[in-house]
mmCIF file of C-alpha atoms and ligand atoms in Angstrom:
data_model
loop_
_atom_site.group_PDB
_atom_site.id
_atom_site.type_symbol
_atom_site.label_atom_id
_atom_site.label_comp_id
_atom_site.label_asym_id
_atom_site.label_seq_id
_atom_site.Cartn_x
_atom_site.Cartn_y
_atom_site.Cartn_z
ATOM 1 C CA UNK E 1 49.015 -32.777 84.007
ATOM 2 C CA UNK E 2 48.755 -36.557 83.489
ATOM 3 C CA UNK E 3 51.376 -38.758 85.138
ATOM 4 C CA UNK E 4 53.873 -38.725 82.272
ATOM 5 C CA UNK E 5 54.041 -36.995 78.880
ATOM 6 C CA UNK E 6 56.456 -38.182 76.222
ATOM 7 C CA UNK E 7 57.704 -37.321 72.760
ATOM 8 C CA UNK E 8 60.252 -38.682 70.329
ATOM 9 C CA UNK E 9 62.283 -35.808 68.928
ATOM 10 C CA UNK E 10 64.608 -35.743 65.952
ATOM 11 C CA UNK E 11 67.385 -33.173 66.352
ATOM 12 C CA UNK E 12 68.905 -32.389 62.921
ATOM 13 C CA UNK E 13 72.532 -31.514 62.180
ATOM 14 C CA UNK E 14 73.775 -28.296 60.549
ATOM 15 C CA UNK E 15 76.473 -27.401 58.096
ATOM 16 C CA UNK E 16 78.094 -23.993 57.596
ATOM 17 C CA UNK E 17 77.774 -22.998 53.952
ATOM 18 C CA UNK E 18 80.338 -20.313 54.693
ATOM 19 C CA UNK E 19 82.219 -19.404 57.882
ATOM 20 C CA UNK E 20 84.378 -16.330 58.324
ATOM 21 C CA UNK E 21 86.085 -15.424 61.587
ATOM 22 C CA UNK E 22 86.583 -11.668 61.722
ATOM 23 C CA UNK E 23 88.470 -11.094 64.968
ATOM 24 C CA UNK E 24 88.619 -11.634 68.702
ATOM 25 C CA UNK E 25 85.994 -9.892 70.833
ATOM 26 C CA UNK E 26 86.505 -8.408 74.267
ATOM 27 C CA UNK E 27 84.471 -11.296 75.819
ATOM 28 C CA UNK E 28 87.047 -13.830 74.512
ATOM 29 C CA UNK E 29 84.734 -15.170 71.773
ATOM 30 C CA UNK E 30 85.213 -14.446 68.085
ATOM 31 C CA UNK E 31 83.068 -12.347 65.800
ATOM 32 C CA UNK E 32 81.675 -14.484 62.979
ATOM 33 C CA UNK E 33 79.932 -14.219 59.684
ATOM 34 C CA UNK E 34 78.404 -17.507 58.744
ATOM 35 C CA UNK E 35 75.498 -19.086 56.894
ATOM 36 C CA UNK E 36 73.947 -22.067 58.677
ATOM 37 C CA UNK E 37 71.909 -24.772 56.973
ATOM 38 C CA UNK E 38 70.008 -27.610 58.673
ATOM 39 C CA UNK E 39 70.280 -31.060 57.035
ATOM 40 C CA UNK E 40 68.296 -34.283 57.388
ATOM 41 C CA UNK E 41 70.966 -36.243 59.321
ATOM 42 C CA UNK E 42 69.628 -36.262 62.920
ATOM 43 C CA UNK E 43 69.985 -37.535 66.477
ATOM 44 C CA UNK E 44 66.934 -38.911 68.279
ATOM 45 C CA UNK E 45 65.861 -37.982 71.795
ATOM 46 C CA UNK E 46 63.019 -39.757 73.538
ATOM 47 C CA UNK E 47 61.945 -37.478 76.325
ATOM 48 C CA UNK E 48 59.444 -38.088 79.146
ATOM 49 C CA UNK E 49 58.394 -35.713 81.858
ATOM 50 C CA UNK E 50 56.268 -35.892 84.982
ATOM 51 C CA UNK E 51 55.736 -33.125 87.528
ATOM 52 C CA UNK E 52 57.275 -33.990 90.887
ATOM 53 C CA UNK E 53 58.065 -32.426 94.256
ATOM 54 C CA UNK E 54 61.780 -32.505 93.519
ATOM 55 C CA UNK E 55 63.430 -32.234 90.106
ATOM 56 C CA UNK E 56 65.571 -34.990 88.688
ATOM 57 C CA UNK E 57 67.069 -35.226 85.213
ATOM 58 C CA UNK E 58 68.283 -38.535 83.844
ATOM 59 C CA UNK E 59 69.860 -39.279 80.506
ATOM 60 C CA UNK E 60 70.667 -42.565 78.863
ATOM 61 C CA UNK E 61 72.988 -41.706 76.033
ATOM 62 C CA UNK E 62 74.576 -44.010 73.516
ATOM 63 C CA UNK E 63 77.512 -43.267 73.537
ATOM 64 C CA UNK E 64 77.860 -41.744 77.017
ATOM 65 C CA UNK E 65 78.585 -38.004 76.860
ATOM 66 C CA UNK E 66 79.973 -36.305 79.987
ATOM 67 C CA UNK E 67 78.381 -32.933 80.851
ATOM 68 C CA UNK E 68 75.697 -33.448 78.215
ATOM 69 C CA UNK E 69 74.309 -30.158 76.867
ATOM 70 C CA UNK E 70 70.823 -31.722 76.688
ATOM 71 C CA UNK E 71 70.846 -32.106 80.493
ATOM 72 C CA UNK E 72 71.885 -28.490 80.939
ATOM 73 C CA UNK E 73 69.086 -27.456 78.564
ATOM 74 C CA UNK E 74 66.538 -29.425 80.650
ATOM 75 C CA UNK E 75 67.800 -27.751 83.859
ATOM 76 C CA UNK E 76 67.408 -24.361 82.161
ATOM 77 C CA UNK E 77 63.823 -25.089 81.074
ATOM 78 C CA UNK E 78 62.768 -26.202 84.569
ATOM 79 C CA UNK E 79 64.337 -23.057 85.989
ATOM 80 C CA UNK E 80 62.686 -20.739 83.428
ATOM 81 C CA UNK E 81 59.328 -22.449 83.855
ATOM 82 C CA UNK E 82 59.651 -22.419 87.649
ATOM 83 C CA UNK E 83 58.485 -26.030 87.993
ATOM 84 C CA UNK E 84 59.814 -29.257 89.477
ATOM 85 C CA UNK E 85 59.703 -32.389 87.338
ATOM 86 C CA UNK E 86 61.386 -35.682 86.653
ATOM 87 C CA UNK E 87 62.785 -35.597 83.131
ATOM 88 C CA UNK E 88 64.123 -38.747 81.496
ATOM 89 C CA UNK E 89 65.881 -38.717 78.149
ATOM 90 C CA UNK E 90 67.157 -41.433 75.881
ATOM 91 C CA UNK E 91 69.593 -40.026 73.348
ATOM 92 C CA UNK E 92 70.680 -41.925 70.253
ATOM 93 C CA UNK E 93 73.505 -40.188 68.422
ATOM 94 C CA UNK E 94 73.692 -40.416 64.653
ATOM 95 C CA UNK E 95 75.386 -37.062 64.107
ATOM 96 C CA UNK E 96 79.157 -37.620 64.397
ATOM 97 C CA UNK E 97 80.498 -35.887 67.505
ATOM 98 C CA UNK E 98 83.231 -33.258 67.392
ATOM 99 C CA UNK E 99 82.707 -32.900 63.662
ATOM 100 C CA UNK E 100 81.374 -29.331 63.382
ATOM 101 C CA UNK E 101 77.878 -30.641 62.607
ATOM 102 C CA UNK E 102 76.274 -29.093 65.706
ATOM 103 C CA UNK E 103 74.895 -32.355 67.129
ATOM 104 C CA UNK E 104 75.249 -31.398 70.813
ATOM 105 C CA UNK E 105 73.809 -27.937 70.122
ATOM 106 C CA UNK E 106 70.856 -29.397 68.237
ATOM 107 C CA UNK E 107 70.130 -31.868 71.049
ATOM 108 C CA UNK E 108 70.094 -28.955 73.523
ATOM 109 C CA UNK E 109 67.803 -26.879 71.297
ATOM 110 C CA UNK E 110 65.469 -29.874 70.911
ATOM 111 C CA UNK E 111 65.063 -29.907 74.691
ATOM 112 C CA UNK E 112 64.487 -26.118 74.742
ATOM 113 C CA UNK E 113 61.743 -26.496 72.106
ATOM 114 C CA UNK E 114 60.132 -29.728 73.295
ATOM 115 C CA UNK E 115 60.279 -29.730 77.079
ATOM 116 C CA UNK E 116 58.189 -26.558 77.693
ATOM 117 C CA UNK E 117 55.489 -28.050 75.450
ATOM 118 C CA UNK E 118 55.422 -31.310 77.437
ATOM 119 C CA UNK E 119 55.416 -29.393 80.729
ATOM 120 C CA UNK E 120 52.532 -27.186 79.604
ATOM 121 C CA UNK E 121 54.583 -24.008 80.061
ATOM 122 C CA UNK E 122 55.060 -21.007 77.847
ATOM 123 C CA UNK E 123 58.542 -19.502 77.613
ATOM 124 C CA UNK E 124 58.758 -16.364 75.424
ATOM 125 C CA UNK E 125 61.068 -16.705 72.427
ATOM 126 C CA UNK E 126 63.413 -13.967 73.742
ATOM 127 C CA UNK E 127 64.049 -15.980 76.922
ATOM 128 C CA UNK E 128 64.587 -19.150 74.887
ATOM 129 C CA UNK E 129 67.114 -17.418 72.616
ATOM 130 C CA UNK E 130 68.955 -16.023 75.628
ATOM 131 C CA UNK E 131 69.086 -19.455 77.274
ATOM 132 C CA UNK E 132 70.209 -21.025 73.993
ATOM 133 C CA UNK E 133 73.097 -18.549 73.606
ATOM 134 C CA UNK E 134 74.238 -19.318 77.151
ATOM 135 C CA UNK E 135 74.344 -23.021 76.341
ATOM 136 C CA UNK E 136 76.507 -22.566 73.225
ATOM 137 C CA UNK E 137 77.115 -20.315 70.240
ATOM 138 C CA UNK E 138 75.340 -22.630 67.750
ATOM 139 C CA UNK E 139 72.302 -23.440 69.911
ATOM 140 C CA UNK E 140 70.164 -20.365 68.957
ATOM 141 C CA UNK E 141 70.282 -21.381 65.278
ATOM 142 C CA UNK E 142 68.490 -24.641 66.056
ATOM 143 C CA UNK E 143 65.532 -22.685 67.470
ATOM 144 C CA UNK E 144 65.104 -21.384 63.912
ATOM 145 C CA UNK E 145 66.380 -24.030 61.457
ATOM 146 C CA UNK E 146 66.498 -23.822 57.647
ATOM 147 C CA UNK E 147 68.986 -21.393 56.096
ATOM 148 C CA UNK E 148 70.114 -18.430 58.199
ATOM 149 C CA UNK E 149 72.939 -15.918 58.356
ATOM 150 C CA UNK E 150 74.637 -15.868 61.767
ATOM 151 C CA UNK E 151 76.611 -12.856 63.001
ATOM 152 C CA UNK E 152 78.185 -11.982 66.346
ATOM 153 C CA UNK E 153 79.103 -15.162 68.230
ATOM 154 C CA UNK E 154 76.876 -16.929 65.693
ATOM 155 C CA UNK E 155 73.616 -16.314 67.535
ATOM 156 C CA UNK E 156 72.515 -13.037 65.888
ATOM 157 C CA UNK E 157 70.380 -14.742 63.285
ATOM 158 C CA UNK E 158 68.837 -13.530 60.073
ATOM 159 C CA UNK E 159 66.597 -16.088 58.333
ATOM 160 C CA UNK E 160 67.205 -16.544 54.616
ATOM 161 C CA UNK E 161 64.668 -17.941 52.134
ATOM 162 C CA UNK E 162 64.409 -21.708 51.717
ATOM 163 C CA UNK E 163 66.323 -23.066 48.721
ATOM 164 C CA UNK E 164 65.209 -25.961 46.519
ATOM 165 C CA UNK E 165 65.833 -29.618 47.455
ATOM 166 C CA UNK E 166 69.609 -29.983 47.655
ATOM 167 C CA UNK E 167 71.600 -33.170 48.151
ATOM 168 C CA UNK E 168 74.590 -33.204 50.429
ATOM 169 C CA UNK E 169 77.193 -35.862 51.137
ATOM 170 C CA UNK E 170 78.724 -35.627 54.602
ATOM 171 C CA UNK E 171 82.119 -37.227 55.186
ATOM 172 C CA UNK E 172 82.952 -37.739 58.863
ATOM 173 C CA UNK E 173 86.515 -39.064 59.115
ATOM 174 C CA UNK E 174 86.372 -39.435 62.912
ATOM 175 C CA UNK E 175 89.145 -36.937 63.601
ATOM 176 C CA UNK E 176 88.299 -34.912 66.697
ATOM 177 C CA UNK E 177 89.087 -31.206 66.341
ATOM 178 C CA UNK E 178 88.922 -29.111 69.524
ATOM 179 C CA UNK E 179 86.898 -25.969 68.752
ATOM 180 C CA UNK E 180 88.722 -23.667 71.244
ATOM 181 C CA UNK E 181 92.076 -24.888 69.869
ATOM 182 C CA UNK E 182 90.975 -24.278 66.285
ATOM 183 C CA UNK E 183 89.994 -20.706 67.214
ATOM 184 C CA UNK E 184 93.347 -20.184 68.959
ATOM 185 C CA UNK E 185 95.218 -21.497 65.915
ATOM 186 C CA UNK E 186 93.582 -18.805 63.763
ATOM 187 C CA UNK E 187 95.448 -16.166 65.804
ATOM 188 C CA UNK E 188 92.891 -13.495 65.037
ATOM 189 C CA UNK E 189 93.760 -10.044 66.399
ATOM 190 C CA UNK E 190 91.349 -8.122 68.647
ATOM 191 C CA UNK E 191 88.335 -6.915 66.712
ATOM 192 C CA UNK E 192 89.110 -3.178 66.969
ATOM 193 C CA UNK E 193 92.375 -3.774 65.130
ATOM 194 C CA UNK E 194 90.834 -5.897 62.396
ATOM 195 C CA UNK E 195 87.882 -3.814 61.293
ATOM 196 C CA UNK E 196 89.757 -1.469 58.978
ATOM 197 C CA UNK E 197 92.220 -3.942 57.469
ATOM 198 C CA UNK E 198 90.320 -7.214 57.194
ATOM 199 C CA UNK E 199 86.732 -6.309 56.426
ATOM 200 C CA UNK E 200 87.154 -5.548 52.689
ATOM 201 C CA UNK E 201 88.345 -9.140 52.194
ATOM 202 C CA UNK E 202 85.586 -10.636 54.291
ATOM 203 C CA UNK E 203 82.564 -10.351 52.089
ATOM 204 C CA UNK E 204 81.815 -13.946 51.178
ATOM 205 C CA UNK E 205 79.043 -14.250 53.709
ATOM 206 C CA UNK E 206 77.119 -11.143 52.564
ATOM 207 C CA UNK E 207 77.541 -12.259 48.923
ATOM 208 C CA UNK E 208 76.281 -15.733 49.758
ATOM 209 C CA UNK E 209 73.299 -14.339 51.700
ATOM 210 C CA UNK E 210 72.517 -12.095 48.740
ATOM 211 C CA UNK E 211 72.614 -15.010 46.283
ATOM 212 C CA UNK E 212 70.595 -17.310 48.536
ATOM 213 C CA UNK E 213 68.064 -14.503 48.930
ATOM 214 C CA UNK E 214 67.813 -14.300 45.150
ATOM 215 C CA UNK E 215 66.940 -18.011 45.028
ATOM 216 C CA UNK E 216 69.759 -19.090 42.702
ATOM 217 C CA UNK E 217 71.067 -22.668 42.489
ATOM 218 C CA UNK E 218 74.101 -24.011 44.404
ATOM 219 C CA UNK E 219 76.439 -23.943 41.384
ATOM 220 C CA UNK E 220 75.918 -20.155 41.297
ATOM 221 C CA UNK E 221 76.557 -19.492 44.988
ATOM 222 C CA UNK E 222 79.281 -22.122 45.473
ATOM 223 C CA UNK E 223 82.053 -19.620 44.723
ATOM 224 C CA UNK E 224 81.004 -17.541 47.772
ATOM 225 C CA UNK E 225 81.511 -20.478 50.162
ATOM 226 C CA UNK E 226 84.630 -20.678 52.289
ATOM 227 C CA UNK E 227 85.637 -21.780 55.754
ATOM 228 C CA UNK E 228 88.415 -19.877 57.530
ATOM 229 C CA UNK E 229 89.211 -22.912 59.699
ATOM 230 C CA UNK E 230 90.258 -25.030 56.718
ATOM 231 C CA UNK E 231 93.763 -23.537 56.516
ATOM 232 C CA UNK E 232 94.688 -24.254 60.150
ATOM 233 C CA UNK E 233 92.832 -27.565 60.492
ATOM 234 C CA UNK E 234 94.137 -28.951 57.177
ATOM 235 C CA UNK E 235 97.649 -28.078 58.284
ATOM 236 C CA UNK E 236 97.336 -30.439 61.277
ATOM 237 C CA UNK E 237 95.220 -33.025 59.405
ATOM 238 C CA UNK E 238 96.241 -33.151 55.710
ATOM 239 C CA UNK E 239 93.913 -36.130 55.170
ATOM 240 C CA UNK E 240 90.979 -33.712 55.486
ATOM 241 C CA UNK E 241 92.231 -31.668 52.574
ATOM 242 C CA UNK E 242 92.534 -34.745 50.387
ATOM 243 C CA UNK E 243 88.966 -35.734 51.337
ATOM 244 C CA UNK E 244 87.781 -32.269 50.342
ATOM 245 C CA UNK E 245 89.582 -32.590 47.002
ATOM 246 C CA UNK E 246 88.052 -36.013 46.517
ATOM 247 C CA UNK E 247 84.570 -34.563 47.058
ATOM 248 C CA UNK E 248 85.343 -31.865 44.547
ATOM 249 C CA UNK E 249 86.613 -34.261 41.903
ATOM 250 C CA UNK E 250 83.484 -36.355 42.469
ATOM 251 C CA UNK E 251 81.476 -33.311 41.314
ATOM 252 C CA UNK E 252 80.579 -31.582 44.600
ATOM 253 C CA UNK E 253 79.965 -27.862 44.274
ATOM 254 C CA UNK E 254 80.754 -26.543 46.858
ATOM 255 C CA UNK E 255 82.927 -28.983 48.864
ATOM 256 C CA UNK E 256 83.851 -27.600 52.262
ATOM 257 C CA UNK E 257 84.645 -28.334 55.879
ATOM 258 C CA UNK E 258 81.840 -27.494 58.330
ATOM 259 C CA UNK E 259 82.336 -25.519 61.566
ATOM 260 C CA UNK E 260 85.787 -26.066 63.026
ATOM 261 C CA UNK E 261 85.814 -29.549 61.487
ATOM 262 C CA UNK E 262 86.492 -32.272 61.007
ATOM 263 C CA UNK E 263 83.442 -33.234 58.952
ATOM 264 C CA UNK E 264 83.333 -32.209 55.297
ATOM 265 C CA UNK E 265 80.375 -31.865 53.003
ATOM 266 C CA UNK E 266 79.757 -31.761 49.292
ATOM 267 C CA UNK E 267 76.641 -30.421 47.583
ATOM 268 C CA UNK E 268 75.375 -32.413 44.566
ATOM 269 C CA UNK E 269 72.724 -31.459 42.019
ATOM 270 C CA UNK E 270 70.978 -34.860 42.158
ATOM 271 C CA UNK E 271 70.704 -37.970 44.321
ATOM 272 C CA UNK E 272 72.156 -40.112 41.528
ATOM 273 C CA UNK E 273 75.304 -37.955 41.346
ATOM 274 C CA UNK E 274 75.613 -38.129 45.122
ATOM 275 C CA UNK E 275 75.277 -41.929 45.032
ATOM 276 C CA UNK E 276 78.036 -42.174 42.423
ATOM 277 C CA UNK E 277 80.296 -39.992 44.558
ATOM 278 C CA UNK E 278 79.492 -41.971 47.704
ATOM 279 C CA UNK E 279 80.868 -45.146 46.123
ATOM 280 C CA UNK E 280 84.269 -43.507 45.796
ATOM 281 C CA UNK E 281 84.629 -43.144 49.556
ATOM 282 C CA UNK E 282 85.008 -46.872 50.271
ATOM 283 C CA UNK E 283 85.304 -47.491 54.018
ATOM 284 C CA UNK E 284 85.101 -43.823 54.959
ATOM 285 C CA UNK E 285 82.140 -42.903 57.195
ATOM 286 C CA UNK E 286 79.717 -41.008 54.958
ATOM 287 C CA UNK E 287 76.101 -39.873 55.256
ATOM 288 C CA UNK E 288 73.743 -39.006 52.415
ATOM 289 C CA UNK E 289 71.469 -36.137 53.450
ATOM 290 C CA UNK E 290 69.396 -33.290 52.079
ATOM 291 C CA UNK E 291 69.052 -29.644 53.061
ATOM 292 C CA UNK E 292 66.221 -29.302 55.554
ATOM 293 C CA UNK E 293 64.384 -26.073 54.804
ATOM 294 C CA UNK E 294 62.875 -23.943 57.558
ATOM 295 C CA UNK E 295 59.403 -24.999 56.394
ATOM 296 C CA UNK E 296 60.400 -28.668 56.674
ATOM 297 C CA UNK E 297 62.128 -28.040 60.023
ATOM 298 C CA UNK E 298 58.930 -26.550 61.460
ATOM 299 C CA UNK E 299 56.788 -29.301 59.979
ATOM 300 C CA UNK E 300 59.091 -31.854 61.631
ATOM 301 C CA UNK E 301 58.617 -30.139 64.990
ATOM 302 C CA UNK E 302 54.866 -29.809 64.653
ATOM 303 C CA UNK E 303 54.688 -33.481 63.682
ATOM 304 C CA UNK E 304 56.793 -34.730 66.552
ATOM 305 C CA UNK E 305 54.887 -32.670 69.132
ATOM 306 C CA UNK E 306 51.517 -33.093 67.375
ATOM 307 C CA UNK E 307 49.566 -34.529 70.294
ATOM 308 C CA UNK E 308 50.795 -31.822 72.671
ATOM 309 C CA UNK E 309 50.119 -28.695 70.569
ATOM 310 C CA UNK E 310 46.965 -27.433 68.968
ATOM 311 C CA UNK E 311 48.102 -24.759 66.556
ATOM 312 C CA UNK E 312 51.015 -24.224 64.220
ATOM 313 C CA UNK E 313 52.663 -21.270 65.921
ATOM 314 C CA UNK E 314 56.426 -20.962 66.279
ATOM 315 C CA UNK E 315 58.040 -21.939 68.592
ATOM 316 C CA UNK E 316 55.492 -24.726 69.173
ATOM 317 C CA UNK E 317 53.047 -23.780 71.947
ATOM 318 C CA UNK E 318 51.776 -26.314 74.420
ATOM 319 C CA UNK E 319 48.073 -27.128 74.327
ATOM 320 C CA UNK E 320 48.237 -27.480 78.105
ATOM 321 C CA UNK E 321 49.606 -23.937 78.689
ATOM 322 C CA UNK E 322 47.208 -21.531 80.339
HETATM 323 O O1 LIG M 1 79.923 -21.377 72.392
HETATM 324 P P1 LIG M 1 80.612 -22.683 72.314
HETATM 325 O O2 LIG M 1 80.573 -23.439 73.617
HETATM 326 O O3 LIG M 1 80.165 -23.540 71.187
HETATM 327 O O4 LIG M 1 82.125 -22.364 72.026
HETATM 328 C C1 LIG M 1 83.171 -23.276 72.231
HETATM 329 C C2 LIG M 1 84.464 -22.502 72.198
HETATM 330 O O5 LIG M 1 84.706 -22.015 70.878
HETATM 331 C C3 LIG M 1 84.469 -21.267 73.064
HETATM 332 O O6 LIG M 1 84.881 -21.565 74.368
HETATM 333 C C4 LIG M 1 85.454 -20.381 72.358
HETATM 334 O O7 LIG M 1 86.770 -20.771 72.680
HETATM 335 C C5 LIG M 1 85.250 -20.725 70.900
HETATM 336 N N1 LIG M 1 84.334 -19.796 70.201
HETATM 337 C C6 LIG M 1 84.789 -18.519 69.890
HETATM 338 N N2 LIG M 1 83.956 -17.671 69.200
HETATM 339 C C7 LIG M 1 82.731 -18.066 68.819
HETATM 340 C C8 LIG M 1 82.267 -19.357 69.117
HETATM 341 C C9 LIG M 1 83.105 -20.198 69.807
HETATM 342 O O8 LIG M 1 85.917 -18.141 70.225
HETATM 343 N N3 LIG M 1 81.958 -17.212 68.129
#
C-alpha cells in the first residue's frame, strides 16, 4: 500500500417518509415501521489512511462533536480488517445535528463503506451490516441508500424501487430533541401487549411501501405518511407544528417531521414551487434538496471512490484487495 490513500466522501442525509413506533421490545429499543429516503443534503468527510505499526484515529470536525460516531466506525473497520493504520478525518457538517436527519449515522456509514476500500480490505456485507447496527439504529440504512422500508429497530431493511425526481424543502429550526426522551414520551407498552390491539391501526407503512412499489407520484402516497413522534414533540415545541402547517399551506404534500425531530420536510412537485415556498420561511434555516435514489446513491459512491475501485459492485470493493 502506498504511503497514504485519501478520498473525499459525501455522506447524505435521510428523511422518514413515514415512522410508526409499534411498542417496546425486550432489549429496551422500540419496534418500528418506517420508510427511509436519502436526500441530496450531505456532510463531507475527507479521509486519509496509511498503514502503521500502531493505530491512531484523528478527527477534525467543524463543529466539534464529542464521541463522534465516525471515529467509532473507523475503530470498527480496523478491528474487522485486523490491520493497524493511522486514519485522519476532516468532517464538515452541513446536515443539521439533532434534527432527525441521520447526519451522524450517515457519517459513520460513510466510514464503513469508504475505509475498507482505502485500506485494501474486503469486509463481507453481513459483517458491515452487523457493525452498522451496533453503531446506531439508522446506520444500516446508509449502507443501502435510496428508498427502503425499515422494520425492527430500523435496521431490517427492504429496498423499495426508486421514485422519480422529487423536490424536498427541509426546515431545521435548531431545536434539539433528545431521541431517547422522545421515545420515552411515547409511553409505548411492551410489544407483546401491543400486537393485538395496536397493529390494525398501524398500517401506514405497508400502504406506503405498496404505493411506492407501484411507482405512483407523491400526491398519491402522501396520505399514507405519518410520524408518531409528532404528537409528543409538537406538545413540547408548538413552533414545530406551526412550521409544519406553514409547509402544508405553501403546497407541500406531504409535510412531516423526520425521525424524532426537530427537522421538518415538505415534498413539492417542482423546483419552482419549492422556491416559492422557501421564500415564505424568511430567516428560518431551510435547505432545498432532492430525493437521492439508490441508483444515484451508488453512483455517488462509485464516483467518490473511483480511483480505488475497479468494478461497480456493491458495497464498493477495493481494487487493492486480494
Ligand atoms: O440506535 P440509536 O443510538 O440511534 O438510538 C438512540 C436511542 O433511541 C436509543 O438509546 C433508544 O433509547 C432509542 N431507540 C429506541 N428504539 C429504536 C431506535 C432508537 O428506543 N428502534
